[in-house]
Coordinates of C-alpha atoms and ligand atoms in Angstrom, one line a residue:
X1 CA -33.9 5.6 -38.8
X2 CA -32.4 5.3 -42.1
X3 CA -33.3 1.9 -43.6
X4 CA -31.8 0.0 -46.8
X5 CA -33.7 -2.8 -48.7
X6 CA -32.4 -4.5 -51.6
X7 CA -34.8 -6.7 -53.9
X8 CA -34.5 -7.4 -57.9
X9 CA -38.1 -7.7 -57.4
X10 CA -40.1 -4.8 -59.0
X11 CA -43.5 -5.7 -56.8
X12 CA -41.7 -7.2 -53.3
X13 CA -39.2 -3.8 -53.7
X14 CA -42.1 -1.9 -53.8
X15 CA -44.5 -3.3 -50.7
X16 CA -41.6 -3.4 -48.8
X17 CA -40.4 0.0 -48.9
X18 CA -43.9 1.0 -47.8
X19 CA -44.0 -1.1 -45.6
X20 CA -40.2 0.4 -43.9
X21 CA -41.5 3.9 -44.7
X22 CA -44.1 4.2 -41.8
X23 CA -40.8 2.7 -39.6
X24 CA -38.1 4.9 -40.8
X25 CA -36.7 6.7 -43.7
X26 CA -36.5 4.3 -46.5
X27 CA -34.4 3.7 -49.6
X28 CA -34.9 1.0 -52.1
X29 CA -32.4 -0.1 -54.7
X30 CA -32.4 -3.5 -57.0
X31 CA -29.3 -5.0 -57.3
X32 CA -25.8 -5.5 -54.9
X33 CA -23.8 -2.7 -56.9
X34 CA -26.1 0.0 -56.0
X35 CA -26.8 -1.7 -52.5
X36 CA -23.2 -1.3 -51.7
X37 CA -23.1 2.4 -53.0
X38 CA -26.2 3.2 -50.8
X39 CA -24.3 1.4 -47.7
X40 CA -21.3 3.5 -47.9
X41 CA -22.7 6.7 -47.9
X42 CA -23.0 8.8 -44.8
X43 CA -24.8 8.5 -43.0
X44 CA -25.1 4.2 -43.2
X45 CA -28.2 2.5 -43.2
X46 CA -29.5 1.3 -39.7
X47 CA -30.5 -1.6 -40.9
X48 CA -30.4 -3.3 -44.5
X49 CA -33.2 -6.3 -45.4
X50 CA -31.5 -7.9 -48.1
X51 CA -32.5 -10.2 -50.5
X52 CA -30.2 -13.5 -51.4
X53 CA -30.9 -14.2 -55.2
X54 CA -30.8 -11.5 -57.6
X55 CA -28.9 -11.0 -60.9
X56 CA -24.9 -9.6 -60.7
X57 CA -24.1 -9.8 -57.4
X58 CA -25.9 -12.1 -55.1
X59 CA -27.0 -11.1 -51.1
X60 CA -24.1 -13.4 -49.7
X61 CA -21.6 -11.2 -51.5
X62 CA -23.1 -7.5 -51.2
X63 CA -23.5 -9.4 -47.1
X64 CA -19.7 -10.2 -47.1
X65 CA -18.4 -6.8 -48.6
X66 CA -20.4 -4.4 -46.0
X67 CA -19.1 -6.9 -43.0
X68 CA -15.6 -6.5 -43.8
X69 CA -16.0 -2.9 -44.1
X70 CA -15.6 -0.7 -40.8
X71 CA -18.4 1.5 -41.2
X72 CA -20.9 -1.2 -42.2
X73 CA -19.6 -4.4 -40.3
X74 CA -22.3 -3.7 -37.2
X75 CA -25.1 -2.9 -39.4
X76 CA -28.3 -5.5 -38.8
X77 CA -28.5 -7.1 -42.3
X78 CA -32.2 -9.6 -42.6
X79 CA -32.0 -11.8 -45.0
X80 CA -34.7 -12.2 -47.6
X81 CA -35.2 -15.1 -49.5
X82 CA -37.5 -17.7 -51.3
X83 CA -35.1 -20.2 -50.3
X84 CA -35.9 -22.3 -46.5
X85 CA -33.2 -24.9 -46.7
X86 CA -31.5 -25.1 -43.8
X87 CA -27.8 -24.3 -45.6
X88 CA -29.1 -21.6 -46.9
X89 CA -30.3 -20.2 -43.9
X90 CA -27.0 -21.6 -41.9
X91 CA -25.2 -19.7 -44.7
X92 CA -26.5 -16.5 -44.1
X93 CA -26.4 -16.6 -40.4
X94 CA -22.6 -17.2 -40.5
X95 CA -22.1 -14.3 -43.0
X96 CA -23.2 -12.6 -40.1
X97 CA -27.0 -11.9 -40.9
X98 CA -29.2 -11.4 -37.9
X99 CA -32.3 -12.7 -39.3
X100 CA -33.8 -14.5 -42.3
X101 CA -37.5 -14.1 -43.8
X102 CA -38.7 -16.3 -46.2
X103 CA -40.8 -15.2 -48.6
X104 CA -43.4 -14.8 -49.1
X105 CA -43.5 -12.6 -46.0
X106 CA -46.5 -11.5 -43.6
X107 CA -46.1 -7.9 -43.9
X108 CA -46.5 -7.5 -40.3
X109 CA -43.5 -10.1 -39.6
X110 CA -41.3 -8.2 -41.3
X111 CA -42.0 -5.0 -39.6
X112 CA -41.6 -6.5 -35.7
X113 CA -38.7 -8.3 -37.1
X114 CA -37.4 -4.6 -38.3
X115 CA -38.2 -3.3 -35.6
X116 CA -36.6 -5.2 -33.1
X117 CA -33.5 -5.3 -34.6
X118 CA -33.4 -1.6 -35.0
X119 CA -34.4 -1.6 -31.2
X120 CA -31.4 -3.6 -30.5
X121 CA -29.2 -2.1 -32.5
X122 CA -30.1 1.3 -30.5
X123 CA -29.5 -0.2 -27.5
X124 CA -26.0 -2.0 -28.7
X125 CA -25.0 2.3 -29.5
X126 CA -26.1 3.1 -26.3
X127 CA -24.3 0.0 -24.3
X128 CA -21.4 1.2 -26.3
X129 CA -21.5 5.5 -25.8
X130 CA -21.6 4.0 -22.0
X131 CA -19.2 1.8 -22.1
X132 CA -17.1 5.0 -23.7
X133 CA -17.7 7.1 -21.1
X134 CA -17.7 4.5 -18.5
X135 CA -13.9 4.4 -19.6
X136 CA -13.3 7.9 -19.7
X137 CA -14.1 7.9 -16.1
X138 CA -11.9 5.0 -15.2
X139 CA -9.3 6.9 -16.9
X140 CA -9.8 10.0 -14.8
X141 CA -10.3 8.5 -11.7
X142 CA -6.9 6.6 -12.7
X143 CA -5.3 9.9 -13.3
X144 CA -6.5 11.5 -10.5
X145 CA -5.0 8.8 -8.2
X146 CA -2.3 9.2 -9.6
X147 CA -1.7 12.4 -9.0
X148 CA -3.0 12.2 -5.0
X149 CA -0.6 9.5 -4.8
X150 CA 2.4 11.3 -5.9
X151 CA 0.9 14.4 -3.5
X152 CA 0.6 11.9 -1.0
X153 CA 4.8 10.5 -1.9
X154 CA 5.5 14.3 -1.6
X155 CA 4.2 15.0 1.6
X156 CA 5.3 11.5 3.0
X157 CA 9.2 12.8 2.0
X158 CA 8.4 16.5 3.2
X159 CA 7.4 15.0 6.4
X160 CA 10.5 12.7 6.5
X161 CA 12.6 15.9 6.2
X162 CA 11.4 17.8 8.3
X163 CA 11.3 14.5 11.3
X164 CA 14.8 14.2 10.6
X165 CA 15.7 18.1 10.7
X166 CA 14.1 17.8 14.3
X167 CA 15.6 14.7 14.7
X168 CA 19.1 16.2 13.5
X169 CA 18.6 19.4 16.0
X170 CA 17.6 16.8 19.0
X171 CA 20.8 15.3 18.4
X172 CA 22.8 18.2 18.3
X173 CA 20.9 19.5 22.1
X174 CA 21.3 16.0 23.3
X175 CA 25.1 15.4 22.4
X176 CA 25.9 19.1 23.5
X177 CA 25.1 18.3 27.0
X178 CA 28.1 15.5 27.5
X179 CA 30.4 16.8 25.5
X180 CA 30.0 20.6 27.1
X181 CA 30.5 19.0 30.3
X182 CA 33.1 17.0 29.0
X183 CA 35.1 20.3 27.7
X184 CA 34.5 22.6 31.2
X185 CA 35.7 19.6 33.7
X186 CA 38.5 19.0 30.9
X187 CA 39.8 22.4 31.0
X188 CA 39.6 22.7 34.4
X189 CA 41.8 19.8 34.5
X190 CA 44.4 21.0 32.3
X191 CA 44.7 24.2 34.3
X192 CA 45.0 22.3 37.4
X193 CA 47.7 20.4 35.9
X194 CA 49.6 23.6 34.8
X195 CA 49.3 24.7 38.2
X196 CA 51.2 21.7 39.9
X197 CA 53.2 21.5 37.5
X198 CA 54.2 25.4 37.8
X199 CA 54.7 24.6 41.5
X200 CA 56.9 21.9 40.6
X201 CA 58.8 23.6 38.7
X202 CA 59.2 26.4 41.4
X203 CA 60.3 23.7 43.8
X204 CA 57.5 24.8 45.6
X205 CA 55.2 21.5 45.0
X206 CA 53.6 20.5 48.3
X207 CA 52.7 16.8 49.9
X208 CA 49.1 18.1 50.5
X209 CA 48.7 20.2 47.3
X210 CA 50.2 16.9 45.2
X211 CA 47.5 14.7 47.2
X212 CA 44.8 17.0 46.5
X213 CA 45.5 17.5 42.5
X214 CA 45.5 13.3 42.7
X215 CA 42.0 13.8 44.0
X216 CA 41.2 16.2 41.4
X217 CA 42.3 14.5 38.7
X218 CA 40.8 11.3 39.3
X219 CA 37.1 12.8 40.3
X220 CA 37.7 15.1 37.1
X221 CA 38.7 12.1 34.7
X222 CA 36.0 10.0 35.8
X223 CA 33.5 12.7 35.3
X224 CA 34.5 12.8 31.7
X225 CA 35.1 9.3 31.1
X226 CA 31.0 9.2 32.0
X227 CA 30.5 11.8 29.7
X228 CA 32.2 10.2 27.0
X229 CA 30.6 7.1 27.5
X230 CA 27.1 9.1 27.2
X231 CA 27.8 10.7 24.1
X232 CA 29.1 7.3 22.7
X233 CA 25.4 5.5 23.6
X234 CA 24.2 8.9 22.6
X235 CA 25.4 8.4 19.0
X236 CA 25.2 4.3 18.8
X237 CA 21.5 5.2 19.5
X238 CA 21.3 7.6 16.8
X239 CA 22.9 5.4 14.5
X240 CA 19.9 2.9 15.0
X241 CA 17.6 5.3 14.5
X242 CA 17.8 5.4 10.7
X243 CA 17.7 1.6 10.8
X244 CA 18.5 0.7 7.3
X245 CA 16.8 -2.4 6.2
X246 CA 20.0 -3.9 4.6
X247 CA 21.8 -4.5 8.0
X248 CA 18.6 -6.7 8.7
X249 CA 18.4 -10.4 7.4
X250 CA 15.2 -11.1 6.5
X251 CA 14.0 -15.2 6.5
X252 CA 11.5 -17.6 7.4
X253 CA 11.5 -18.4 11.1
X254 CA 9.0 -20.0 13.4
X255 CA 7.8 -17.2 15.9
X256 CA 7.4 -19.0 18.8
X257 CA 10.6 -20.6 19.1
X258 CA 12.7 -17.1 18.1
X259 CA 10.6 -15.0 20.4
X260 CA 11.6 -18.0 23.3
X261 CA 15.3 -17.5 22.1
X262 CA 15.4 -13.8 22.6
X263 CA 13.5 -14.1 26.0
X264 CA 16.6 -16.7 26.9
X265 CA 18.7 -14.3 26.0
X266 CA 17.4 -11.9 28.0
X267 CA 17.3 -14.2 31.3
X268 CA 20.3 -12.5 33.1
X269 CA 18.8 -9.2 33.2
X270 CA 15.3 -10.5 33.9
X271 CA 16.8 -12.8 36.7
X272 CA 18.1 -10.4 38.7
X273 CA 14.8 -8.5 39.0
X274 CA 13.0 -12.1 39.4
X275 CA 10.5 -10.8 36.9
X276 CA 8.4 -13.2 35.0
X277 CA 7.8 -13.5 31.0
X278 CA 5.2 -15.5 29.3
X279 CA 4.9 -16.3 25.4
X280 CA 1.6 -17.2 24.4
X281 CA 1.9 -18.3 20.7
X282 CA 1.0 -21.1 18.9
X283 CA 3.9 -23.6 17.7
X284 CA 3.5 -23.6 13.9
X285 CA 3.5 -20.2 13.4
X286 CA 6.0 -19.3 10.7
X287 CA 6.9 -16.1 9.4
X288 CA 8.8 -14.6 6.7
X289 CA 10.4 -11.2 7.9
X290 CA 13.1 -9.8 9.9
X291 CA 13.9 -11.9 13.0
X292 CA 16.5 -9.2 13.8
X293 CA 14.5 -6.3 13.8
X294 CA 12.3 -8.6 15.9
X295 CA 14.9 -9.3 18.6
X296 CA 15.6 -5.3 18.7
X297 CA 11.8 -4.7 19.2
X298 CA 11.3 -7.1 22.0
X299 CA 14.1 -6.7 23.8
X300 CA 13.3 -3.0 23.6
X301 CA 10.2 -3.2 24.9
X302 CA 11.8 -5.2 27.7
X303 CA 13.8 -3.1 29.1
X304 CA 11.9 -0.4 28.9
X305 CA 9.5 -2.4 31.4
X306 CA 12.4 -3.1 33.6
X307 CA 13.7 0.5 33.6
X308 CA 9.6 2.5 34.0
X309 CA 7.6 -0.1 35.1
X310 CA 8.5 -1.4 38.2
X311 CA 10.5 0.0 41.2
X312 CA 13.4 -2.2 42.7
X313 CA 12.6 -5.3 44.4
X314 CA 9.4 -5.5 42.9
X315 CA 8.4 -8.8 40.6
X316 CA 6.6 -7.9 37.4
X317 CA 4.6 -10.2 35.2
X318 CA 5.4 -9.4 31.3
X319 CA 3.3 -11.6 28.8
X320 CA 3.2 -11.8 25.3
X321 CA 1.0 -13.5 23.6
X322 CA 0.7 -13.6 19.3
X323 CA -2.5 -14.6 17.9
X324 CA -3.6 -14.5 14.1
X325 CA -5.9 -11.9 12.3
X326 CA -6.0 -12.9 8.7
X327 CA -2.7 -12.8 6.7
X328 CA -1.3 -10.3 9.7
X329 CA 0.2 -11.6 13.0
X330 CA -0.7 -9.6 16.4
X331 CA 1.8 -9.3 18.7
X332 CA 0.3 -8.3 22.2
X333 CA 3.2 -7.2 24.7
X334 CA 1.9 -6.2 27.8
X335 CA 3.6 -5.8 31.3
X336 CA 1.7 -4.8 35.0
X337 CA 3.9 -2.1 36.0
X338 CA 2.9 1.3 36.6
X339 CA 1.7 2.4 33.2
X340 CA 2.1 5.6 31.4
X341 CA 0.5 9.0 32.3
X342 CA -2.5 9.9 29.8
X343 CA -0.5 13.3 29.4
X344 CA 2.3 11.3 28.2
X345 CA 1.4 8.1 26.0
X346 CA 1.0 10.7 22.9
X347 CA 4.8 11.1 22.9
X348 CA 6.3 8.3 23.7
X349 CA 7.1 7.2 19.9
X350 CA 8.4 11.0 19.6
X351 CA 12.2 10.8 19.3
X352 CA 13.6 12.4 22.4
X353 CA 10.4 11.8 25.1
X354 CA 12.3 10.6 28.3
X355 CA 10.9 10.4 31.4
X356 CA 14.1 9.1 33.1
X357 CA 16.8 12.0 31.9
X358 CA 19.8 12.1 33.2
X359 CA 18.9 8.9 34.5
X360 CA 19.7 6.2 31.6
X361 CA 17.0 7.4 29.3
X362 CA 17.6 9.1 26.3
X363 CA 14.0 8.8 25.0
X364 CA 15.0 7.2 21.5
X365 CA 14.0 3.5 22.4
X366 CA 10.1 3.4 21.4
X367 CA 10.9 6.2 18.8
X368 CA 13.4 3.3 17.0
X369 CA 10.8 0.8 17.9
X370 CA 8.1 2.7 16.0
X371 CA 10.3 3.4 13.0
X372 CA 11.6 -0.2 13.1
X373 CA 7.7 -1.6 12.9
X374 CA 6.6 0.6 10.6
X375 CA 9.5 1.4 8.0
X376 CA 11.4 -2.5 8.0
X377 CA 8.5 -5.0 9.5
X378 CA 6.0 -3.1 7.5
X379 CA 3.5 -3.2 10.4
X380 CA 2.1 -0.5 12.5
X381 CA 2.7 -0.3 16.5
X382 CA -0.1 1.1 19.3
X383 CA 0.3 1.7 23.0
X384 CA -2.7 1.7 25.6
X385 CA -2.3 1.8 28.8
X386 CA -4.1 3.2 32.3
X387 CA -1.8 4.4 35.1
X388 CA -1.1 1.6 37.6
X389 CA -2.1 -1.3 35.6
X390 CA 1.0 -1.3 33.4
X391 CA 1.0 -0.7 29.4
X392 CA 0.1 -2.7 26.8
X393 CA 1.7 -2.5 23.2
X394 CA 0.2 -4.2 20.0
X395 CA 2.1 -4.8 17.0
X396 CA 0.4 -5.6 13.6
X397 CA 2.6 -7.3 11.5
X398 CA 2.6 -9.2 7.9
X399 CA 3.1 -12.8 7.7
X400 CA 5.6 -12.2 5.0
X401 CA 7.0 -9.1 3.6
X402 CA 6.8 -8.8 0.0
X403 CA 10.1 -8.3 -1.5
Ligands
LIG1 N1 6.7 -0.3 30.0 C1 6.6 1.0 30.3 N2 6.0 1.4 31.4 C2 5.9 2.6 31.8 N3 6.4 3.7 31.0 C3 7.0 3.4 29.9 C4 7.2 2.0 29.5 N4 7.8 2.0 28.3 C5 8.1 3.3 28.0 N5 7.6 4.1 29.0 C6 7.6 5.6 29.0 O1 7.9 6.0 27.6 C7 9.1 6.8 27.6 C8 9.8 6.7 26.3 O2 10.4 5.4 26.2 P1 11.6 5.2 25.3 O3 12.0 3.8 25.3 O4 11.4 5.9 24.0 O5 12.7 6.1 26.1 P2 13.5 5.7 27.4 O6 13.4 4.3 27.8 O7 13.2 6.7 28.4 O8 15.0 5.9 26.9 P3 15.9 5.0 25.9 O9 15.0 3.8 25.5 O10 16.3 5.8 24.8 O11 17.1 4.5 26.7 C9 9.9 6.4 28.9 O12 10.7 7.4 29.3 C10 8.8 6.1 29.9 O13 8.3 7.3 30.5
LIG2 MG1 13.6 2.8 26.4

């Protein structure tokens, strides 16, 4: 500890570097000039005791130069003066001093007094070399997250491409199907057409052969109308797939009331089946998001239960009932149908899982459901369900979207 005092008196200079020399290492000078020079030399005092009234330049000043200098504006100055008026002392203290001894001092005073503000100027260093490294970490931790988050944006797109490189070859098997079938019964047709036309031509054109192209051509044109219309829904389907958020409106809507309007809308096909749907939600909750991604959701899920769940004739009970977690909504839809296999309920959200091919399933519906929850509604979708007691799907969803 390198310590500073400053005194114009011969006899106080002298007792009181002593006195600082069983503390520290002390250096005694007797006026401001050679205070200051002492100051600014490297390494700075820890802690200057400085005396207020001496020739040339007074404490005050020699107190006012080292605070406005960077190396010397933290160092403890103690003030030393004959002088106890309150001014005096007020003066000091707002020159920045952080403590004043009157004189005459009690030697041992003046060494606890030195010694406690060396103490806490050691622990003010430490505070700070923490506070330095404190920052370095946040800065590292900062840089690190940074760099697993843009890992994480990486793998997020990588996994992106590759979905939709499956999704792309799905499409392709899928589409080939209709439209294969759609080619053989078409060429079939034309050459059955050349053929009566041939006899035709060759006069030779028969009642029974005329009636039986008729036959032909109508089972044959109908067989590709159907496969037309399948690759058609085939390709609508995949068009909703990559559900792009700007086709959706997003607003404010009460839930209630919206999720009432799409189950109205839904009443013809529900009728027919005499199935039952319940909404259990609360009146005044409103929410800021995508009513039309909502409509495609429910009615989704609808239809799915009228298509897997029961078998024909039989009347199902579908609820749904919303209930409040937080700022997030949860959307319970739940129907008593025949539930889905343990083998299976890993793949439903996969694009292409059908278990009703070739029978109106094309095994995209949940898979649009999932990306439609997750990528527009911001929300995340489950599934649980035991065989024969129907399934159950919960939907997490924000109150509001942020923009
Ligand atoms: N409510 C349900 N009850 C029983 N099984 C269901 C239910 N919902 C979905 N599934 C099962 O999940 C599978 C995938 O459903 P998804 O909606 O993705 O396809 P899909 O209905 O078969 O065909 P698509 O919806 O494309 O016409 C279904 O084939 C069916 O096996
Ligand atoms: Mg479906």
């Amino acid at each position: 500890m390198k310590i500073l005092v400053v005194d114009d008196e011969f006899v106080s200079r002298m007792i009181l570097q002593k006195l600082m020399g069983s503390i520290g290492e002390c250096e005694a000078v007797e006026n401001g000039e050679d205070a200051l020079k002492s100051a600014f030399s490297n390494p700075p005092p820890d802690l200057i005791l400085l005396d207020i009234m001496m020739p040339g330049m007074d404490g005050y000043t020699v107190c006012k130069r080292l605070r406005s200098d960077p190396s010397t504006k933290d160092t403890p100055i103690i003030f030393l003066s004959a002088n106890t008026n309150v001014e005096d002392i007020t003066k000091g203290f707002e020159l920045g001093a952080v403590d004043y001894i009157t004189k005459p001092f009690q030697k041992a005073e003046v060494k606890a007094r030195v010694r406690t503000h060396l103490t806490l100027k050691q622990m003010r260093e430490e505070m700070q070399d923490k506070n330095l490294l404190l920052n370095k970490q946040v800065d590292e931790i900062k840089e690190k997250t940074e760099r697993l988050d843009q890992s994480r944006k990486r793998l997020v797109q990588s996994e992106k491409m590759a979905s939709l490189g499956q999704l792309v070859a799905g499409v392709a098997h899928e589409i080939n199907t209709p439209v294969g079938i759609g080619i053989t019964v078409s060429s079939h047709l034309v050459d059955q057409t050349r053929e009566i036309i041939a006899a035709f031509d060759k006069n030779k054109m028969t009642k029974s052969a005329l009636t039986q192209y008729f036959a032909k051509t109508l089972e044959t044109s109908e067989l590709i109308f159907t496969h037309l219309v399948q690759a058609g829904d085939l390709v609508r389907s995949f068009k909703m797939i990559s559900a792009d958020q700007t086709v959706h409106e997003r607003r404010s809507f009460i839930l209630k009331s919206y999720l009432d309007d799409i189950i109205v809308s839904l009443r013809p096909k529900l009728k027919k089946e005499l199935h039952q749907v319940t909404v259990n939600c609360r009146e005044d909750i409103e929410i800021n998001s995508y009513p039309g991604a909502l409509a495609q959701i429910i009615t989704n899920l609808i239809i799915n239960s009228l298509l897997h769940a029961y078998s024909e004739g039989e009347e199902g009970n579908i609820r749904i009932h919303v209930s409040m977690e937080g700022t997030d909504v949860i959307l319970e839809y739940g129907d008593d149908g025949k539930g889905i296999s343990p083998e299976n309920i890993d793949k439903i959200f996969d694009p292409f899982f059908t278990t009703k091919r070739g029978k109106g399933g094309t095994g995209l519906g949940l898979h649009i459901i999932y990306n439609t929850v997750t990528e527009i509604l911001k929300g995340s979708i489950t599934c649980e369900s035991t065989l024969g007691q129907g399934a159950r799907f919960r939907i997490r969803l924000p109150v509001s979207i942020a923009e």
